Amino acid sequence: MYQQESFKIEIAGLVQGVGFRPFVYKQAKKLKIKGEVYNDGFGVIIKMNCTKKILNKFIKKIYKNLPPLARIDSLEVKNSNFLNYEKFIITSSKQNIKTTPLLSDFSICKACKKEFFDKKNPRFSYPFITCTHCGPRFSIIKNLPYDRKNTSMTNFKMCDFCKNEYEDPKNRRFHAQPLSCPKCKINTYLKDKKQEILANNKKAFKEVARLLRQGKIIAIKGMGGFHLMCDALNENALKELRLRKNRPLKPFALMCKNIKMAKKLALIKGAEKKALKSNISPIVILQKKLIKNDLIAPNSNKIGIMLAYTPLHLLLFKYFKNPLIATSANLSGESIIFNEEKLLEKLDKIFDFYLDYDRDIINSSDDSIVQIYDNKMQFLRTSRGVNPYYIDLKNNINKNILALGAELKNQFCIFYDKKLIISPYIGDLKNIDCYDRMKKLLDFFTTHYNLKFDYFLADKHPNFHYTKDFKNAVKISHHYAHFCATYFEFKLCNKALGFIFDGTGYGDDKQIWGGEIFYGDIKEYERITHFEYFKLINSDIKKISNLALSLIWHYNLENLASSFLNNFDNTNLQNLKKIYNNSTLTTSSLGRIIDGFTAILFNIQNLSFEAQMGLLLEKYYDKKLNFAYDFYIENGVINFKEAIKGALIHDKTKASTGFLNGLAKFIIQYSKNYDCEVILSGGVFQNKTLLEILTRLNFKFLTPLKFPCNDSSIALGQMVHFLHTLN
């Protein structure tokens, strides 16, 4: 006979607001355990009377059957004073929860989706069906703790039906804060630009579908903001949207009802299907099938698709049968719009009508973006469904620290209470709207966690927009922050070799870096080589024909460049040459080299969007062509003359293939000089084809997966490096 003992289990992680307590309750009842479970500032506490054998069985069940949104970072078991429990109960929180993690917003779960399509279910076709396993959280929260009264659901009174579910610990809707149903519903409205209601609820969705079939552009309020939507198969609607948004070439993301619809547009493999159907429901970058209308993603063999991730979108697809363009409702460079007032103020010339609902969005969020290579999911943007992201560090540092990150693709990082918080994606802080969004989001966290910072961390660039507000920040190298973020993700301990390739970053020598090779760890680094510096005509990175000229003049290749130089008026060309000769602005950026190389190859004058040149290289890459340009070390730096020469004399396929193969070949050959792990980070390594070449050649490398390899992870890198300097 085993002796009963009393235990206390402390669980930290994402265990609040995810149905964790009802889950524990059910497992305890199955094993006939007596005790209690409750939330506290630490996470979830379980007190129980049982034998050690039952305790071990209980813990195994906890790990094996976790609720979909839950994540356990730590679980500690302690002996406790024996309490004479009569049964197992869920008790209320023991203290005001001001340190617990806030969850992001998640796509509709299988159980809710099943009910949504069930004609006999009370929530059949209800556009706001949810439970503790899915739906909004971060987008609706005003304050902590995460209770209904502290969300934008506070004014929606639950009917008896919902209240019974909400109070039943055996129900998956136990304490589901956004809970509602058709009896106590959130209302939906179709409006014109004068804010007049044209239809509401079910009729509104039918009318939106009719307008979409007519080729209209509709602003539709989703979970974290508005999308601009139109019929993806209507060429006239697409032309009109591109014209109104002044977006001639940048690909649009698509929303599909289901995998079946998505497969008509893209090649979808197992890991890609899994990503599309996950509770994150991100935009997944896929191989595009041949589409008659190429206005969705012009000049690219890729397409970004997400599945309908809210019941609101599912209801829309009930009446509309085509895939939808789903691009963020914003002005170029600004953050996503999430309220009616801003929508009408800024975008009234772009959309025709809008679909709104009467629950407010408190915190906006963009769609997360992923791509799959070698069956691994790599995040390119972390927001809805992912961030805010919390990491339990369990170190002994009792300081509050803010890492501000980069100016482009900004996300900030906070250290407090031995935790890291990584913010959702914010955008480019050069734009005042995005900077205001950053300050608002930062204020949200500092207010609700009662934070006063002991240290601020920033990029070394002297002219970032945030510099004026954080003058005493500790400055950390941009590219070293890239290195450290990856080093941290893979929990490395020894020195590593790092290829840090991107577009722009302020270097330790006050020049523009972007083609760097480091050797170091999370405490220190050495820049061992880099791409050869070349002059810039000016700082306008969108005028890529100027980059092309710089590269031609840098290697004295005018005799091969007559075709490209003929694009310029002779007087203009001479003036540009004078500016070039007198320029003191130099860069080692591989991103700028790629832009200039591709500008020559495809005869492009201006960059339309950031990833344009990389996508062209991928489109024209030929896996069967065994050809590579030679990148080599000369005078201690990386010479890339052969690639620029190749752009002038080879066709698009040979040159694109030669560049990517040559870059991969150089990385592999150079790495042979070092017996250590190899890190690949920076925006250049978002190029899936380059990663696939390296993988195909059996080269072992570490490139960020959980955290983007672009500038969104600069704050994380700043933070983890600085924390190690404090140890």
PDB file of N, CA and C in Angstrom, residues 9 11 23 27 31 33 48 52-66 72 75 77:
ATOM      1  N   ILE A   9       2.846  21.746  -6.731  1.00  0.00           N
ATOM      2  CA  ILE A   9       3.474  21.818  -8.057  1.00  0.00           C
ATOM      3  C   ILE A   9       3.390  23.260  -8.558  1.00  0.00           C
ATOM      4  N   ILE A  11       4.026  25.626 -11.774  1.00  0.00           N
ATOM      5  CA  ILE A  11       4.204  25.544 -13.230  1.00  0.00           C
ATOM      6  C   ILE A  11       4.293  26.953 -13.809  1.00  0.00           C
ATOM      7  N   PHE A  23      -8.150  21.904 -17.512  1.00  0.00           N
ATOM      8  CA  PHE A  23      -7.407  20.728 -17.978  1.00  0.00           C
ATOM      9  C   PHE A  23      -6.826  19.958 -16.786  1.00  0.00           C
ATOM     10  N   GLN A  27      -7.729  16.067 -15.383  1.00  0.00           N
ATOM     11  CA  GLN A  27      -6.722  15.031 -15.166  1.00  0.00           C
ATOM     12  C   GLN A  27      -6.742  14.543 -13.718  1.00  0.00           C
ATOM     13  N   LEU A  31      -7.769  10.660 -12.050  1.00  0.00           N
ATOM     14  CA  LEU A  31      -6.887   9.890 -11.170  1.00  0.00           C
ATOM     15  C   LEU A  31      -7.361   9.906  -9.713  1.00  0.00           C
ATOM     16  N   ILE A  33      -7.624  12.314  -7.633  1.00  0.00           N
ATOM     17  CA  ILE A  33      -6.756  13.120  -6.775  1.00  0.00           C
ATOM     18  C   ILE A  33      -7.593  14.197  -6.088  1.00  0.00           C
ATOM     19  N   MET A  48      -1.990  19.020  -3.957  1.00  0.00           N
ATOM     20  CA  MET A  48      -2.686  17.751  -4.103  1.00  0.00           C
ATOM     21  C   MET A  48      -2.218  16.714  -3.088  1.00  0.00           C
ATOM     22  N   LYS A  52       3.177   8.973  -4.512  1.00  0.00           N
ATOM     23  CA  LYS A  52       4.198   9.378  -5.483  1.00  0.00           C
ATOM     24  C   LYS A  52       3.957   8.734  -6.846  1.00  0.00           C
ATOM     25  N   LYS A  53       3.421   7.537  -6.817  1.00  0.00           N
ATOM     26  CA  LYS A  53       3.127   6.843  -8.069  1.00  0.00           C
ATOM     27  C   LYS A  53       2.064   7.598  -8.868  1.00  0.00           C
ATOM     28  N   ILE A  54       1.011   8.030  -8.172  1.00  0.00           N
ATOM     29  CA  ILE A  54      -0.054   8.800  -8.829  1.00  0.00           C
ATOM     30  C   ILE A  54       0.476  10.163  -9.262  1.00  0.00           C
ATOM     31  N   LEU A  55       1.319  10.764  -8.447  1.00  0.00           N
ATOM     32  CA  LEU A  55       1.924  12.060  -8.803  1.00  0.00           C
ATOM     33  C   LEU A  55       2.669  11.947 -10.128  1.00  0.00           C
ATOM     34  N   ASN A  56       3.496  10.932 -10.267  1.00  0.00           N
ATOM     35  CA  ASN A  56       4.272  10.759 -11.503  1.00  0.00           C
ATOM     36  C   ASN A  56       3.366  10.516 -12.701  1.00  0.00           C
ATOM     37  N   LYS A  57       2.312   9.745 -12.497  1.00  0.00           N
ATOM     38  CA  LYS A  57       1.351   9.488 -13.566  1.00  0.00           C
ATOM     39  C   LYS A  57       0.635  10.787 -13.966  1.00  0.00           C
ATOM     40  N   PHE A  58       0.291  11.589 -12.971  1.00  0.00           N
ATOM     41  CA  PHE A  58      -0.380  12.881 -13.194  1.00  0.00           C
ATOM     42  C   PHE A  58       0.510  13.814 -14.021  1.00  0.00           C
ATOM     43  N   ILE A  59       1.780  13.912 -13.655  1.00  0.00           N
ATOM     44  CA  ILE A  59       2.706  14.807 -14.367  1.00  0.00           C
ATOM     45  C   ILE A  59       2.890  14.361 -15.819  1.00  0.00           C
ATOM     46  N   LYS A  60       2.976  13.048 -16.031  1.00  0.00           N
ATOM     47  CA  LYS A  60       3.088  12.533 -17.397  1.00  0.00           C
ATOM     48  C   LYS A  60       1.874  12.918 -18.229  1.00  0.00           C
ATOM     49  N   LYS A  61       0.687  12.818 -17.629  1.00  0.00           N
ATOM     50  CA  LYS A  61      -0.553  13.188 -18.335  1.00  0.00           C
ATOM     51  C   LYS A  61      -0.574  14.679 -18.658  1.00  0.00           C
ATOM     52  N   ILE A  62      -0.064  15.488 -17.739  1.00  0.00           N
ATOM     53  CA  ILE A  62      -0.009  16.935 -17.957  1.00  0.00           C
ATOM     54  C   ILE A  62       0.820  17.252 -19.206  1.00  0.00           C
ATOM     55  N   TYR A  63       2.006  16.678 -19.280  1.00  0.00           N
ATOM     56  CA  TYR A  63       2.891  16.952 -20.419  1.00  0.00           C
ATOM     57  C   TYR A  63       2.349  16.361 -21.725  1.00  0.00           C
ATOM     58  N   LYS A  64       1.755  15.191 -21.640  1.00  0.00           N
ATOM     59  CA  LYS A  64       1.318  14.484 -22.840  1.00  0.00           C
ATOM     60  C   LYS A  64       0.081  15.110 -23.477  1.00  0.00           C
ATOM     61  N   ASN A  65      -0.812  15.692 -22.650  1.00  0.00           N
ATOM     62  CA  ASN A  65      -2.121  16.140 -23.163  1.00  0.00           C
ATOM     63  C   ASN A  65      -2.341  17.636 -23.023  1.00  0.00           C
ATOM     64  N   LEU A  66      -1.277  18.418 -23.100  1.00  0.00           N
ATOM     65  CA  LEU A  66      -1.390  19.869 -22.905  1.00  0.00           C
ATOM     66  C   LEU A  66      -2.474  20.494 -23.782  1.00  0.00           C
ATOM     67  N   ILE A  72       4.628  24.759 -21.196  1.00  0.00           N
ATOM     68  CA  ILE A  72       5.265  24.665 -19.882  1.00  0.00           C
ATOM     69  C   ILE A  72       6.749  24.974 -20.021  1.00  0.00           C
ATOM     70  N   LEU A  75       8.425  23.102 -14.436  1.00  0.00           N
ATOM     71  CA  LEU A  75       7.495  22.440 -13.520  1.00  0.00           C
ATOM     72  C   LEU A  75       8.304  21.924 -12.336  1.00  0.00           C
ATOM     73  N   VAL A  77       8.188  20.331  -8.364  1.00  0.00           N
ATOM     74  CA  VAL A  77       7.391  19.641  -7.350  1.00  0.00           C
ATOM     75  C   VAL A  77       8.060  19.807  -5.993  1.00  0.00           C
TER      76      VAL A  77
END
